[in-house]
mmCIF file of N, CA and C in Angstrom:
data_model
loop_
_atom_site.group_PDB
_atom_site.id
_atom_site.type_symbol
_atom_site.label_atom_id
_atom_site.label_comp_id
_atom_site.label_asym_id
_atom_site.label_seq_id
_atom_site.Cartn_x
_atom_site.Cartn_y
_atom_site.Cartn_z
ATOM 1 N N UNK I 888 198.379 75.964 -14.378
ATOM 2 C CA UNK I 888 198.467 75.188 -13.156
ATOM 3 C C UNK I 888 199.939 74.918 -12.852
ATOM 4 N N UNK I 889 200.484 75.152 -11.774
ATOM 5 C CA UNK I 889 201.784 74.836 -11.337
ATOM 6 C C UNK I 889 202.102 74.032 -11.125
ATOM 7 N N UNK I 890 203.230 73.353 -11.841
ATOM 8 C CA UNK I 890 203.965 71.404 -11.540
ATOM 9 C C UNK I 890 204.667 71.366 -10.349
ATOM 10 N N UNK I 891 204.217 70.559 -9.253
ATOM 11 C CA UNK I 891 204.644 70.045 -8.256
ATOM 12 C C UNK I 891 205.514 68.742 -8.685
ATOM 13 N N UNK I 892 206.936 68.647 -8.506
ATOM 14 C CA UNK I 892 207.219 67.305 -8.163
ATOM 15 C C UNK I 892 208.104 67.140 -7.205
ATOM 16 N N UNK I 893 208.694 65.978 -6.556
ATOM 17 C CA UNK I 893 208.973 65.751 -5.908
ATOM 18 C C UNK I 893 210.353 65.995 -6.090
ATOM 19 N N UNK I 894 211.647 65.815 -5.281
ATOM 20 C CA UNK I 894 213.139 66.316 -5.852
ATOM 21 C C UNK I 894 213.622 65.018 -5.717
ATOM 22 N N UNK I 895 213.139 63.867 -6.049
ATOM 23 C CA UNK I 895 213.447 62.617 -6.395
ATOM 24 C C UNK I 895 213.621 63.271 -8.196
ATOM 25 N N UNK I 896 212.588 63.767 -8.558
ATOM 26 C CA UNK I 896 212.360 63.858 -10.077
ATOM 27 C C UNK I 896 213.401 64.945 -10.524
ATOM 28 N N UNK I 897 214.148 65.765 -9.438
ATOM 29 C CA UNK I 897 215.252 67.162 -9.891
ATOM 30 C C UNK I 897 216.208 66.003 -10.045
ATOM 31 N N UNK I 898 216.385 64.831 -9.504
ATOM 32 C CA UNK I 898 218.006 64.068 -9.694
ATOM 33 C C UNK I 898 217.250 62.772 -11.012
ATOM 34 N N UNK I 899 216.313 62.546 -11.117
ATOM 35 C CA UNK I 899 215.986 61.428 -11.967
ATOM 36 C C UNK I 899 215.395 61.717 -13.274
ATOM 37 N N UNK I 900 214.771 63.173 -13.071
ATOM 38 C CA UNK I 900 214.318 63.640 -14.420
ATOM 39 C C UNK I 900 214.455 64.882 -14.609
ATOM 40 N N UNK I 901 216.030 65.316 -14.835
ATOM 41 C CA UNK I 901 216.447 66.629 -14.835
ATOM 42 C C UNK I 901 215.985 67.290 -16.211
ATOM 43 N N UNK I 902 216.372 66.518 -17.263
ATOM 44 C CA UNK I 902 215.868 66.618 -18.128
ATOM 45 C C UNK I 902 214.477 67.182 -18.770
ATOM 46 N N UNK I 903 213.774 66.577 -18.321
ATOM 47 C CA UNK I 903 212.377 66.782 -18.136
ATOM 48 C C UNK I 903 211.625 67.986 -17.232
ATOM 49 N N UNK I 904 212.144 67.992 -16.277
ATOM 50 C CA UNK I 904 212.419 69.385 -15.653
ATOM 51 C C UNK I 904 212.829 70.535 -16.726
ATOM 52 N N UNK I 905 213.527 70.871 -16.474
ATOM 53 C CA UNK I 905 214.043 71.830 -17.670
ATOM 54 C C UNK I 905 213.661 72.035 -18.810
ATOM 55 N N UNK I 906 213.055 70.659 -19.990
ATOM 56 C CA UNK I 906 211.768 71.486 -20.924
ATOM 57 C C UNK I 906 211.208 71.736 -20.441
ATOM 58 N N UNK I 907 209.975 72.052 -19.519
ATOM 59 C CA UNK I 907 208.819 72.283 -18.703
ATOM 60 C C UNK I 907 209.084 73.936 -18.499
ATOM 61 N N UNK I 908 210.261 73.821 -17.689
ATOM 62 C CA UNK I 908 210.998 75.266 -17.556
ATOM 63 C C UNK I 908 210.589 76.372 -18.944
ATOM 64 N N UNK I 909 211.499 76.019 -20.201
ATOM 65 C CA UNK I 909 211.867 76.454 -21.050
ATOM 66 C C UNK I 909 210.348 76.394 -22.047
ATOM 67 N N UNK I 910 209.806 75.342 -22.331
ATOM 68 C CA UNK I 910 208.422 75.504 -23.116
ATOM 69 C C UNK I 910 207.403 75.784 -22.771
ATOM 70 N N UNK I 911 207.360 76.026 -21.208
ATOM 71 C CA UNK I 911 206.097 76.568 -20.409
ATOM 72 C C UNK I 911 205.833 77.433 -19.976
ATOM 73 N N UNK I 912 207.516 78.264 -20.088
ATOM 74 C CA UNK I 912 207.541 79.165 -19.331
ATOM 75 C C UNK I 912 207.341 79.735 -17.903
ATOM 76 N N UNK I 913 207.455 78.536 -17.182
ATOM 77 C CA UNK I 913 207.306 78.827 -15.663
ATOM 78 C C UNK I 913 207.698 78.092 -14.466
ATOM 79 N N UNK I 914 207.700 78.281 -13.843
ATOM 80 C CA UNK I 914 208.663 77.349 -12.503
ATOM 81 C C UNK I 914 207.714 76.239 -12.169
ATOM 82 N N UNK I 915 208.749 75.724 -11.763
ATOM 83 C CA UNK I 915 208.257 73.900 -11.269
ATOM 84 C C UNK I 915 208.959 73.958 -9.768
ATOM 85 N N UNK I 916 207.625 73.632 -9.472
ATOM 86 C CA UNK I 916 208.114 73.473 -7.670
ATOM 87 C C UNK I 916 208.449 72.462 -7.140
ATOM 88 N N UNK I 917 209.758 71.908 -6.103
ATOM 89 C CA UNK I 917 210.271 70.915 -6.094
ATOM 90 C C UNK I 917 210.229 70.683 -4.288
ATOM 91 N N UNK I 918 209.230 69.778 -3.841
ATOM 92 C CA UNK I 918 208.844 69.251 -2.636
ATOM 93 C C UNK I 918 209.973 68.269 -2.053
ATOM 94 N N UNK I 919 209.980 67.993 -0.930
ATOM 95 C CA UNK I 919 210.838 67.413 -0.106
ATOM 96 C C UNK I 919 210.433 67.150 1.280
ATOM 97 N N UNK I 920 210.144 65.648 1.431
ATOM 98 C CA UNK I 920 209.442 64.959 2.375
ATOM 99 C C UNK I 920 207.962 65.620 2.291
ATOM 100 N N UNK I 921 207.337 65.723 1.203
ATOM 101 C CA UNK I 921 205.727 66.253 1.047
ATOM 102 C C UNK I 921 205.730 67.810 1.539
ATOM 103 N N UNK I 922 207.108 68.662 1.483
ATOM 104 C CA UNK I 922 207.104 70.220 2.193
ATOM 105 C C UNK I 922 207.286 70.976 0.634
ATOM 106 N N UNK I 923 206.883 71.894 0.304
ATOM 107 C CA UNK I 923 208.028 72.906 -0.489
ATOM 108 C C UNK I 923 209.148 73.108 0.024
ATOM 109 N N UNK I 924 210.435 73.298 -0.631
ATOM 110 C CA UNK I 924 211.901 72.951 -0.513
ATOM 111 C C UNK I 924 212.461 74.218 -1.843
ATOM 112 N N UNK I 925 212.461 73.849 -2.859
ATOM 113 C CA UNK I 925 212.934 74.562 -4.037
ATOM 114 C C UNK I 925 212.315 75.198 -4.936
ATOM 115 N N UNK I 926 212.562 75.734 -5.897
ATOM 116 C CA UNK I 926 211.735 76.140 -7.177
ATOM 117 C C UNK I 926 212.605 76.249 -8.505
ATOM 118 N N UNK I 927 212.354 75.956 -9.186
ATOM 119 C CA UNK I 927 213.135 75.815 -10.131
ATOM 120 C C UNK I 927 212.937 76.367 -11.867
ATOM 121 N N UNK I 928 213.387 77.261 -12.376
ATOM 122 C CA UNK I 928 212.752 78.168 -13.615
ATOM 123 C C UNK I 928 213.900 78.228 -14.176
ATOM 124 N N UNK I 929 213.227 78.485 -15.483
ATOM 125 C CA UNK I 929 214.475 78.821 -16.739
ATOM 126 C C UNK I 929 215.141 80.253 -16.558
ATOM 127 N N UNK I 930 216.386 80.459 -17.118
ATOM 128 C CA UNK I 930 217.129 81.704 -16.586
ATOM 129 C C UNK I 930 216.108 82.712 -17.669
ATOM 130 N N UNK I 931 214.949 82.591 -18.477
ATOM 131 C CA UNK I 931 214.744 83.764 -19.504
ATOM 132 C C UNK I 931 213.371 84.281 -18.507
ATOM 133 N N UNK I 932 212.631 83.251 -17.656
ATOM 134 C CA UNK I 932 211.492 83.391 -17.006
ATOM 135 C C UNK I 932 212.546 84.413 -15.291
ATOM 136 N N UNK I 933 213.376 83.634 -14.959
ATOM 137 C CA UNK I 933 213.740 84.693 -14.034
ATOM 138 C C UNK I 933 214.075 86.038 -14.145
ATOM 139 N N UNK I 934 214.840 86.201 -15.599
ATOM 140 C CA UNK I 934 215.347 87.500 -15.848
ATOM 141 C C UNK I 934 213.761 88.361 -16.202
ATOM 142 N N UNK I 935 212.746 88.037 -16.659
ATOM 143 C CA UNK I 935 210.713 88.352 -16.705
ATOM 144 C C UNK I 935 211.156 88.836 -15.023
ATOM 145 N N UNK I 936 211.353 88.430 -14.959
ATOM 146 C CA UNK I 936 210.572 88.305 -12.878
ATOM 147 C C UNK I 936 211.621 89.652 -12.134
ATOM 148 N N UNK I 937 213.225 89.194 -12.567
ATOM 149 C CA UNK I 937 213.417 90.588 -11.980
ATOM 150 C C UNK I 937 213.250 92.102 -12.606
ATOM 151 N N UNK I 938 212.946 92.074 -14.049
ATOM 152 C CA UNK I 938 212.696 93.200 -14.448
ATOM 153 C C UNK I 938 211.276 93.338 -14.028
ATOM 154 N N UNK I 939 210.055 92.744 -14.010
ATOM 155 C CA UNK I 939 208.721 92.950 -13.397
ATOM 156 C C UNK I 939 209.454 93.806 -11.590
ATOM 157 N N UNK I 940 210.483 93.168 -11.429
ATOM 158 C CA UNK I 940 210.510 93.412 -9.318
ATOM 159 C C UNK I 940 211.147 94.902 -9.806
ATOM 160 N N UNK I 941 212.145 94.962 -10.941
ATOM 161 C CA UNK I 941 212.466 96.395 -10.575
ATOM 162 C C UNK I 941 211.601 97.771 -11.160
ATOM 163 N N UNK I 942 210.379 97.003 -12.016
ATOM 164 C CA UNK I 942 209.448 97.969 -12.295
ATOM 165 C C UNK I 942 208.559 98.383 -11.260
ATOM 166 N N UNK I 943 208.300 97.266 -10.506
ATOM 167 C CA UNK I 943 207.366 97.941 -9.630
ATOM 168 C C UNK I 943 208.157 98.580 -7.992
ATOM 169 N N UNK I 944 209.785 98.568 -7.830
ATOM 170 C CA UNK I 944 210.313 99.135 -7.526
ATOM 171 C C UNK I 944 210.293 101.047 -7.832
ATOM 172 N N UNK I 945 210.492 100.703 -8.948
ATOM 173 C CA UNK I 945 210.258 102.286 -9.555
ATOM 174 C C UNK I 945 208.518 102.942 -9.509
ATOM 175 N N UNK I 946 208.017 101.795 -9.686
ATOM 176 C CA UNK I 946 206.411 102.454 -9.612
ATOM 177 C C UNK I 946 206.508 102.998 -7.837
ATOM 178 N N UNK I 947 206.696 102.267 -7.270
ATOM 179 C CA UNK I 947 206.649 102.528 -5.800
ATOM 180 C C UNK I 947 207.277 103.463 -5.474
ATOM 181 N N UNK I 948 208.409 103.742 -5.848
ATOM 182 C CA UNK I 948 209.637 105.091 -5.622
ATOM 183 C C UNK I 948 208.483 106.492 -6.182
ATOM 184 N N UNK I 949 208.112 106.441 -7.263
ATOM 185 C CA UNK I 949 207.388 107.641 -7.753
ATOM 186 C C UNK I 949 205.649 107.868 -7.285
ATOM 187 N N UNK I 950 205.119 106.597 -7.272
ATOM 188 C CA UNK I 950 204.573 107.248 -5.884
ATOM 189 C C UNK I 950 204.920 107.543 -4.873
ATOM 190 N N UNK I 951 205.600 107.447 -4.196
ATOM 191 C CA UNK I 951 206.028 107.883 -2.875
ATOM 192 C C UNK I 951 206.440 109.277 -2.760
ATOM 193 N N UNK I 952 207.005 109.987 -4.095
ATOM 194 C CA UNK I 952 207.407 110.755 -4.976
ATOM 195 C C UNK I 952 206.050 112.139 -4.536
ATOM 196 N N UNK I 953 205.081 111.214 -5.559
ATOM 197 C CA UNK I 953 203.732 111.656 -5.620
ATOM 198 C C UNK I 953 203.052 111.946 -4.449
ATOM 199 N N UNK I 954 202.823 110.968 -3.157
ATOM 200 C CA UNK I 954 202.257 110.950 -2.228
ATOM 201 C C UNK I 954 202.898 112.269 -1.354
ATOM 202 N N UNK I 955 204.518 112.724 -1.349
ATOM 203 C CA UNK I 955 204.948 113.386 -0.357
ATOM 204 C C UNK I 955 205.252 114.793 -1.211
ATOM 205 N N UNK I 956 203.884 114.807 -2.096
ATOM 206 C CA UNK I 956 204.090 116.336 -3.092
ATOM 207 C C UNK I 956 205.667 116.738 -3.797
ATOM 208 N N UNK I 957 206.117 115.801 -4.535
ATOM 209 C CA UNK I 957 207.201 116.524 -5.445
ATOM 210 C C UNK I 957 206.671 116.963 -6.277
ATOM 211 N N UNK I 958 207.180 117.941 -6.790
ATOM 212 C CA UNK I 958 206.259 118.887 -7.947
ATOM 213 C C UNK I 958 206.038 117.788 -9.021
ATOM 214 N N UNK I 959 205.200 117.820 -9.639
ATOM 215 C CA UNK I 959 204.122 116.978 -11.310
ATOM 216 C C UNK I 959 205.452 117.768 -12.282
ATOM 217 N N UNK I 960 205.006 117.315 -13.337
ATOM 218 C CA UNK I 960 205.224 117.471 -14.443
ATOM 219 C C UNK I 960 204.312 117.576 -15.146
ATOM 220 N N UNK I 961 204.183 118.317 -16.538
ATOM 221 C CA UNK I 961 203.036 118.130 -17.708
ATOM 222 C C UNK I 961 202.739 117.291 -18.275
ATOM 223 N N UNK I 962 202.272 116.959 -19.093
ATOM 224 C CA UNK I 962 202.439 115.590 -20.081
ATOM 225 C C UNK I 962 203.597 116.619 -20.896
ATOM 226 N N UNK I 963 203.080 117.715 -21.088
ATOM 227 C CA UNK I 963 204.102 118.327 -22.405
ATOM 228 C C UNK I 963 205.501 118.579 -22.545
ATOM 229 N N UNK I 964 205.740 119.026 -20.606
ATOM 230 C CA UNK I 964 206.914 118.887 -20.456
ATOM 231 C C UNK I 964 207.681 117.973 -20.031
ATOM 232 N N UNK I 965 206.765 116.546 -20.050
ATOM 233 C CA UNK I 965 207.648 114.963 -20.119
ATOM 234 C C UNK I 965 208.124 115.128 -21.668
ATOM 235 N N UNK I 966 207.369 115.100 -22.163
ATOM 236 C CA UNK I 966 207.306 114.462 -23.928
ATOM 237 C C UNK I 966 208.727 115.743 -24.119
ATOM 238 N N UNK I 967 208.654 116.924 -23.820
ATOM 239 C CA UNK I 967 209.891 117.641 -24.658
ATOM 240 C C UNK I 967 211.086 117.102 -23.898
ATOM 241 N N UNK I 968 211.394 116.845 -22.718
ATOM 242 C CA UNK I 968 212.234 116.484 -22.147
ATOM 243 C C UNK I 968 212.686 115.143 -23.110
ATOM 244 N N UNK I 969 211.676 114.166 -23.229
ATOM 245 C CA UNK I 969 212.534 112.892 -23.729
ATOM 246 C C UNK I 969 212.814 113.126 -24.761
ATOM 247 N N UNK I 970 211.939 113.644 -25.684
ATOM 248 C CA UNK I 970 212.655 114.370 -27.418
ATOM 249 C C UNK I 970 213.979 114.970 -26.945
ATOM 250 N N UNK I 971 214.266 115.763 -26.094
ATOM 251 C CA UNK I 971 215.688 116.787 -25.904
ATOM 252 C C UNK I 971 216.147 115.217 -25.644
ATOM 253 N N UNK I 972 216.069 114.308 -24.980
ATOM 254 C CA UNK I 972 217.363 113.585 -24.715
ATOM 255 C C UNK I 972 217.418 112.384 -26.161
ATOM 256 N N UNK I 973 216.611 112.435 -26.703
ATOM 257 C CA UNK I 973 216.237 111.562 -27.950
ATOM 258 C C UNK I 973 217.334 112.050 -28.872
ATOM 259 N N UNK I 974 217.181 113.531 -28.915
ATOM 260 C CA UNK I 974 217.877 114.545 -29.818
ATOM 261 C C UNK I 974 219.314 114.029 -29.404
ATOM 262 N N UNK I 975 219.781 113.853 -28.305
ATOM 263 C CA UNK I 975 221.125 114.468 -28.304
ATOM 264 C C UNK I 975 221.920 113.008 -28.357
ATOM 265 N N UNK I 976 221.236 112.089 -28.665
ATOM 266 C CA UNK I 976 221.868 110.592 -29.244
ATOM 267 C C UNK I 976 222.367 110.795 -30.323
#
């Protein structure tokens, strides 16, 4: 369930904010005059969020890939390709 508080509580219970962040792992939403206004997350839950945005960046690129017929690949000739670049580390 997502913590709503008010941004009376970002200047009075910063503190408290921020474990929530860090042991819950997830953003706390911070209202203003009864509106959403802010959001507020630990830097380890944002850095989750942009690697999730640039995976499904790439999922989207290779379908699109897929959809406008670039040639496939094998499974066999993925797997030797990454061994050849495995190899040459």
């Amino acid at each position: 369930m997502p913590k709503i508080l008010p941004i009376s509580d970002l200047r009075n219970n910063f503190n408290k904010i921020s474990e929530i962040c860090h042991t819950e792992e997830q953003p706390v939403y911070i209202t203003k005059n009864g509106k959403g206004d802010l959001v507020v997350t630990s830097h380890k839950y944002f850095e989750k969020l942009l690697a999730k945005l640039d995976l499904y960046d790439k999922l989207m690129a290779a379908e699109a890939e897929y959809n406008n017929g670039k040639a496939k690949l094998t499974h066999e000739e993925v797997f030797k390709e990454l061994r050849g670049r495995y190899e040459e580390k």
